[in-house]
């Protein structure tokens, strides 16, 4: 296995940052009572699965970034549609 490039490290950290932001948003929306409980559970499981998957494949920056940004977009759209 070769040494990771600086770009791979940077993009991996950016993807991790997006996942962290989504996790905080999921918790914040749940604590504020903005969304149903089932949505919070679904998003928490999804964030966990994508975080584990990203951690195992962080060198493949394209799919990892796409998954983390896509998760943010899905959370925003879903939360707007389901807000109480």
mmCIF file of N, CA and C in Angstrom:
data_model
loop_
_atom_site.group_PDB
_atom_site.id
_atom_site.type_symbol
_atom_site.label_atom_id
_atom_site.label_comp_id
_atom_site.label_asym_id
_atom_site.label_seq_id
_atom_site.Cartn_x
_atom_site.Cartn_y
_atom_site.Cartn_z
ATOM 1 N N UNK A 1 0.849 -1.172 0.000
ATOM 2 C CA UNK A 1 0.000 0.000 0.000
ATOM 3 C C UNK A 1 0.895 1.235 0.000
ATOM 4 N N UNK A 2 0.573 2.175 -0.826
ATOM 5 C CA UNK A 2 1.385 3.379 -0.946
ATOM 6 C C UNK A 2 0.969 4.442 0.069
ATOM 7 N N UNK A 3 1.838 5.401 0.213
ATOM 8 C CA UNK A 3 1.587 6.535 1.108
ATOM 9 C C UNK A 3 0.422 7.366 0.567
ATOM 10 N N UNK A 4 -0.509 7.809 1.432
ATOM 11 C CA UNK A 4 -1.616 8.631 0.930
ATOM 12 C C UNK A 4 -1.111 10.001 0.489
ATOM 13 N N UNK A 5 -1.738 10.520 -0.547
ATOM 14 C CA UNK A 5 -1.355 11.845 -1.025
ATOM 15 C C UNK A 5 -1.980 12.918 -0.118
ATOM 16 N N UNK A 6 -1.407 14.108 -0.127
ATOM 17 C CA UNK A 6 -2.006 15.189 0.671
ATOM 18 C C UNK A 6 -3.463 15.464 0.278
ATOM 19 N N UNK A 7 -3.780 15.313 -0.999
ATOM 20 C CA UNK A 7 -5.151 15.534 -1.450
ATOM 21 C C UNK A 7 -6.094 14.492 -0.841
ATOM 22 N N UNK A 8 -5.654 13.238 -0.779
ATOM 23 C CA UNK A 8 -6.486 12.200 -0.181
ATOM 24 C C UNK A 8 -6.746 12.489 1.295
ATOM 25 N N UNK A 9 -5.721 12.923 1.990
ATOM 26 C CA UNK A 9 -5.882 13.240 3.408
ATOM 27 C C UNK A 9 -6.840 14.411 3.585
ATOM 28 N N UNK A 10 -6.650 15.454 2.793
ATOM 29 C CA UNK A 10 -7.522 16.624 2.890
ATOM 30 C C UNK A 10 -8.969 16.269 2.595
ATOM 31 N N UNK A 11 -9.204 15.555 1.507
ATOM 32 C CA UNK A 11 -10.570 15.188 1.138
ATOM 33 C C UNK A 11 -11.193 14.237 2.154
ATOM 34 N N UNK A 12 -10.381 13.367 2.729
ATOM 35 C CA UNK A 12 -10.889 12.507 3.788
ATOM 36 C C UNK A 12 -11.330 13.307 5.001
ATOM 37 N N UNK A 13 -10.540 14.321 5.346
ATOM 38 C CA UNK A 13 -10.913 15.184 6.475
ATOM 39 C C UNK A 13 -12.157 16.016 6.165
ATOM 40 N N UNK A 14 -12.277 16.491 4.934
ATOM 41 C CA UNK A 14 -13.462 17.257 4.546
ATOM 42 C C UNK A 14 -14.707 16.374 4.628
ATOM 43 N N UNK A 15 -14.609 15.154 4.128
ATOM 44 C CA UNK A 15 -15.740 14.228 4.199
ATOM 45 C C UNK A 15 -16.106 13.935 5.651
ATOM 46 N N UNK A 16 -15.083 13.752 6.495
ATOM 47 C CA UNK A 16 -15.343 13.548 7.913
ATOM 48 C C UNK A 16 -16.014 14.751 8.556
ATOM 49 N N UNK A 17 -15.625 15.940 8.125
ATOM 50 C CA UNK A 17 -16.268 17.153 8.630
ATOM 51 C C UNK A 17 -17.737 17.226 8.251
ATOM 52 N N UNK A 18 -18.043 16.859 7.012
ATOM 53 C CA UNK A 18 -19.446 16.832 6.595
ATOM 54 C C UNK A 18 -20.240 15.837 7.437
ATOM 55 N N UNK A 19 -19.676 14.672 7.694
ATOM 56 C CA UNK A 19 -20.374 13.682 8.514
ATOM 57 C C UNK A 19 -20.582 14.193 9.938
ATOM 58 N N UNK A 20 -19.586 14.871 10.472
ATOM 59 C CA UNK A 20 -19.722 15.432 11.814
ATOM 60 C C UNK A 20 -20.813 16.498 11.855
ATOM 61 N N UNK A 21 -20.871 17.340 10.838
ATOM 62 C CA UNK A 21 -21.918 18.368 10.761
ATOM 63 C C UNK A 21 -23.297 17.723 10.701
ATOM 64 N N UNK A 22 -23.445 16.696 9.886
ATOM 65 C CA UNK A 22 -24.741 16.019 9.774
ATOM 66 C C UNK A 22 -25.117 15.389 11.111
ATOM 67 N N UNK A 23 -24.163 14.777 11.796
ATOM 68 C CA UNK A 23 -24.452 14.170 13.097
ATOM 69 C C UNK A 23 -24.933 15.224 14.098
ATOM 70 N N UNK A 24 -24.295 16.381 14.110
ATOM 71 C CA UNK A 24 -24.712 17.456 15.012
ATOM 72 C C UNK A 24 -26.102 17.971 14.625
ATOM 73 N N UNK A 25 -26.359 18.108 13.330
ATOM 74 C CA UNK A 25 -27.677 18.560 12.876
ATOM 75 C C UNK A 25 -28.773 17.563 13.224
ATOM 76 N N UNK A 26 -28.483 16.278 13.096
ATOM 77 C CA UNK A 26 -29.465 15.246 13.459
ATOM 78 C C UNK A 26 -29.789 15.348 14.942
ATOM 79 N N UNK A 27 -28.768 15.456 15.766
ATOM 80 C CA UNK A 27 -28.997 15.569 17.209
ATOM 81 C C UNK A 27 -29.720 16.867 17.565
ATOM 82 N N UNK A 28 -29.351 17.951 16.915
ATOM 83 C CA UNK A 28 -30.006 19.232 17.197
ATOM 84 C C UNK A 28 -31.468 19.242 16.803
ATOM 85 N N UNK A 29 -31.779 18.694 15.647
ATOM 86 C CA UNK A 29 -33.175 18.642 15.204
ATOM 87 C C UNK A 29 -33.997 17.743 16.128
ATOM 88 N N UNK A 30 -33.388 16.664 16.589
ATOM 89 C CA UNK A 30 -34.104 15.766 17.504
ATOM 90 C C UNK A 30 -34.347 16.429 18.850
ATOM 91 N N UNK A 31 -33.347 17.106 19.382
ATOM 92 C CA UNK A 31 -33.510 17.744 20.689
ATOM 93 C C UNK A 31 -34.460 18.934 20.635
ATOM 94 N N UNK A 32 -34.560 19.577 19.477
ATOM 95 C CA UNK A 32 -35.498 20.698 19.329
ATOM 96 C C UNK A 32 -36.907 20.233 18.998
ATOM 97 N N UNK A 33 -37.066 18.950 18.726
ATOM 98 C CA UNK A 33 -38.384 18.413 18.416
ATOM 99 C C UNK A 33 -38.871 18.782 17.025
ATOM 100 N N UNK A 34 -37.961 19.009 16.103
ATOM 101 C CA UNK A 34 -38.344 19.410 14.747
ATOM 102 C C UNK A 34 -38.794 18.253 13.878
ATOM 103 N N UNK A 35 -38.312 17.054 14.177
ATOM 104 C CA UNK A 35 -38.573 15.907 13.300
ATOM 105 C C UNK A 35 -39.088 14.731 14.119
ATOM 106 N N UNK A 36 -39.770 13.790 13.453
ATOM 107 C CA UNK A 36 -40.234 12.592 14.167
ATOM 108 C C UNK A 36 -39.067 11.724 14.640
ATOM 109 N N UNK A 37 -39.332 10.911 15.632
ATOM 110 C CA UNK A 37 -38.302 10.038 16.192
ATOM 111 C C UNK A 37 -37.769 9.057 15.158
ATOM 112 N N UNK A 38 -38.636 8.526 14.314
ATOM 113 C CA UNK A 38 -38.194 7.541 13.327
ATOM 114 C C UNK A 38 -37.187 8.157 12.350
ATOM 115 N N UNK A 39 -37.355 9.439 12.027
ATOM 116 C CA UNK A 39 -36.410 10.107 11.125
ATOM 117 C C UNK A 39 -35.051 10.266 11.800
ATOM 118 N N UNK A 40 -35.061 10.600 13.074
ATOM 119 C CA UNK A 40 -33.816 10.744 13.816
ATOM 120 C C UNK A 40 -33.075 9.412 13.886
ATOM 121 N N UNK A 41 -33.794 8.339 14.167
ATOM 122 C CA UNK A 41 -33.169 7.017 14.242
ATOM 123 C C UNK A 41 -32.623 6.610 12.880
ATOM 124 N N UNK A 42 -33.413 6.814 11.838
ATOM 125 C CA UNK A 42 -32.971 6.477 10.488
ATOM 126 C C UNK A 42 -31.706 7.249 10.111
ATOM 127 N N UNK A 43 -31.693 8.528 10.388
ATOM 128 C CA UNK A 43 -30.527 9.347 10.036
ATOM 129 C C UNK A 43 -29.313 8.990 10.901
ATOM 130 N N UNK A 44 -29.526 8.673 12.174
ATOM 131 C CA UNK A 44 -28.402 8.288 13.035
ATOM 132 C C UNK A 44 -27.766 6.989 12.543
ATOM 133 N N UNK A 45 -28.598 6.029 12.160
ATOM 134 C CA UNK A 45 -28.069 4.773 11.622
ATOM 135 C C UNK A 45 -27.345 5.024 10.303
ATOM 136 N N UNK A 46 -27.915 5.866 9.445
ATOM 137 C CA UNK A 46 -27.309 6.163 8.154
ATOM 138 C C UNK A 46 -25.965 6.874 8.327
ATOM 139 N N UNK A 47 -25.899 7.833 9.226
ATOM 140 C CA UNK A 47 -24.636 8.532 9.492
ATOM 141 C C UNK A 47 -23.589 7.537 9.992
ATOM 142 N N UNK A 48 -23.982 6.642 10.869
ATOM 143 C CA UNK A 48 -23.044 5.655 11.400
ATOM 144 C C UNK A 48 -22.537 4.724 10.304
ATOM 145 N N UNK A 49 -23.440 4.229 9.472
ATOM 146 C CA UNK A 49 -23.051 3.317 8.394
ATOM 147 C C UNK A 49 -22.112 4.016 7.414
ATOM 148 N N UNK A 50 -22.449 5.232 7.018
ATOM 149 C CA UNK A 50 -21.605 5.954 6.069
ATOM 150 C C UNK A 50 -20.263 6.327 6.707
ATOM 151 N N UNK A 51 -20.252 6.626 7.995
ATOM 152 C CA UNK A 51 -18.989 6.941 8.671
ATOM 153 C C UNK A 51 -18.069 5.719 8.702
ATOM 154 N N UNK A 52 -18.621 4.559 9.005
ATOM 155 C CA UNK A 52 -17.807 3.337 9.021
ATOM 156 C C UNK A 52 -17.313 3.019 7.617
ATOM 157 N N UNK A 53 -18.210 3.091 6.646
ATOM 158 C CA UNK A 53 -17.843 2.826 5.250
ATOM 159 C C UNK A 53 -16.769 3.806 4.787
ATOM 160 N N UNK A 54 -16.927 5.067 5.118
ATOM 161 C CA UNK A 54 -15.947 6.085 4.727
ATOM 162 C C UNK A 54 -14.609 5.865 5.420
ATOM 163 N N UNK A 55 -14.652 5.453 6.661
ATOM 164 C CA UNK A 55 -13.417 5.183 7.381
ATOM 165 C C UNK A 55 -12.624 4.041 6.765
ATOM 166 N N UNK A 56 -13.334 3.071 6.229
ATOM 167 C CA UNK A 56 -12.661 1.939 5.596
ATOM 168 C C UNK A 56 -12.166 2.250 4.187
ATOM 169 N N UNK A 57 -12.785 3.222 3.533
ATOM 170 C CA UNK A 57 -12.458 3.531 2.145
ATOM 171 C C UNK A 57 -12.094 5.000 1.936
ATOM 172 N N UNK A 58 -11.459 5.621 2.913
ATOM 173 C CA UNK A 58 -11.215 7.064 2.844
ATOM 174 C C UNK A 58 -10.268 7.464 1.732
ATOM 175 N N UNK A 59 -9.489 6.550 1.222
ATOM 176 C CA UNK A 59 -8.572 6.883 0.121
ATOM 177 C C UNK A 59 -9.291 7.042 -1.213
ATOM 178 N N UNK A 60 -10.491 6.505 -1.329
ATOM 179 C CA UNK A 60 -11.284 6.686 -2.550
ATOM 180 C C UNK A 60 -12.129 7.936 -2.344
ATOM 181 N N UNK A 61 -11.526 9.070 -2.626
ATOM 182 C CA UNK A 61 -12.102 10.350 -2.224
ATOM 183 C C UNK A 61 -13.403 10.692 -2.932
ATOM 184 N N UNK A 62 -13.560 10.320 -4.175
ATOM 185 C CA UNK A 62 -14.778 10.661 -4.907
ATOM 186 C C UNK A 62 -16.032 10.087 -4.266
ATOM 187 N N UNK A 63 -16.104 8.764 -4.102
ATOM 188 C CA UNK A 63 -17.296 8.182 -3.477
ATOM 189 C C UNK A 63 -17.508 8.617 -2.031
ATOM 190 N N UNK A 64 -16.415 8.800 -1.296
ATOM 191 C CA UNK A 64 -16.544 9.193 0.111
ATOM 192 C C UNK A 64 -17.109 10.610 0.221
ATOM 193 N N UNK A 65 -16.593 11.533 -0.588
ATOM 194 C CA UNK A 65 -17.125 12.894 -0.578
ATOM 195 C C UNK A 65 -18.571 12.929 -1.073
ATOM 196 N N UNK A 66 -18.858 12.171 -2.119
ATOM 197 C CA UNK A 66 -20.224 12.131 -2.651
ATOM 198 C C UNK A 66 -21.198 11.600 -1.605
ATOM 199 N N UNK A 67 -20.803 10.580 -0.864
ATOM 200 C CA UNK A 67 -21.683 10.018 0.164
ATOM 201 C C UNK A 67 -21.922 11.013 1.297
ATOM 202 N N UNK A 68 -20.876 11.694 1.741
ATOM 203 C CA UNK A 68 -21.048 12.616 2.862
ATOM 204 C C UNK A 68 -21.847 13.856 2.467
ATOM 205 N N UNK A 69 -21.593 14.383 1.284
ATOM 206 C CA UNK A 69 -22.359 15.550 0.829
ATOM 207 C C UNK A 69 -23.796 15.141 0.498
ATOM 208 N N UNK A 70 -23.957 13.975 -0.107
ATOM 209 C CA UNK A 70 -25.299 13.472 -0.399
ATOM 210 C C UNK A 70 -26.117 13.259 0.860
ATOM 211 N N UNK A 71 -25.462 12.792 1.920
ATOM 212 C CA UNK A 71 -26.159 12.603 3.188
ATOM 213 C C UNK A 71 -26.630 13.941 3.757
ATOM 214 N N UNK A 72 -25.801 14.962 3.646
ATOM 215 C CA UNK A 72 -26.209 16.290 4.100
ATOM 216 C C UNK A 72 -27.422 16.782 3.316
ATOM 217 N N UNK A 73 -27.400 16.612 2.011
ATOM 218 C CA UNK A 73 -28.521 17.043 1.175
ATOM 219 C C UNK A 73 -29.789 16.269 1.537
ATOM 220 N N UNK A 74 -29.652 14.950 1.723
ATOM 221 C CA UNK A 74 -30.819 14.134 2.105
ATOM 222 C C UNK A 74 -31.378 14.564 3.458
ATOM 223 N N UNK A 75 -30.485 14.871 4.410
ATOM 224 C CA UNK A 75 -30.962 15.303 5.714
ATOM 225 C C UNK A 75 -31.719 16.621 5.596
ATOM 226 N N UNK A 76 -31.192 17.567 4.835
ATOM 227 C CA UNK A 76 -31.847 18.873 4.689
ATOM 228 C C UNK A 76 -33.230 18.708 4.061
ATOM 229 N N UNK A 77 -33.300 17.984 2.962
ATOM 230 C CA UNK A 77 -34.589 17.808 2.275
ATOM 231 C C UNK A 77 -35.571 17.059 3.158
ATOM 232 N N UNK A 78 -35.122 15.958 3.763
ATOM 233 C CA UNK A 78 -36.009 15.180 4.629
ATOM 234 C C UNK A 78 -36.492 15.963 5.835
ATOM 235 N N UNK A 79 -35.617 16.727 6.444
ATOM 236 C CA UNK A 79 -35.997 17.510 7.622
ATOM 237 C C UNK A 79 -36.986 18.611 7.238
ATOM 238 N N UNK A 80 -36.764 19.235 6.108
ATOM 239 C CA UNK A 80 -37.720 20.265 5.660
ATOM 240 C C UNK A 80 -39.085 19.671 5.364
ATOM 241 N N UNK A 81 -39.119 18.485 4.795
ATOM 242 C CA UNK A 81 -40.401 17.851 4.487
ATOM 243 C C UNK A 81 -41.110 17.321 5.725
ATOM 244 N N UNK A 82 -40.355 16.907 6.735
ATOM 245 C CA UNK A 82 -40.943 16.250 7.904
ATOM 246 C C UNK A 82 -41.047 17.124 9.144
ATOM 247 N N UNK A 83 -40.601 18.359 9.057
ATOM 248 C CA UNK A 83 -40.610 19.184 10.263
ATOM 249 C C UNK A 83 -42.014 19.290 10.842
ATOM 250 N N UNK A 84 -42.053 19.330 12.155
ATOM 251 C CA UNK A 84 -43.347 19.305 12.866
ATOM 252 C C UNK A 84 -44.061 20.638 12.811
#
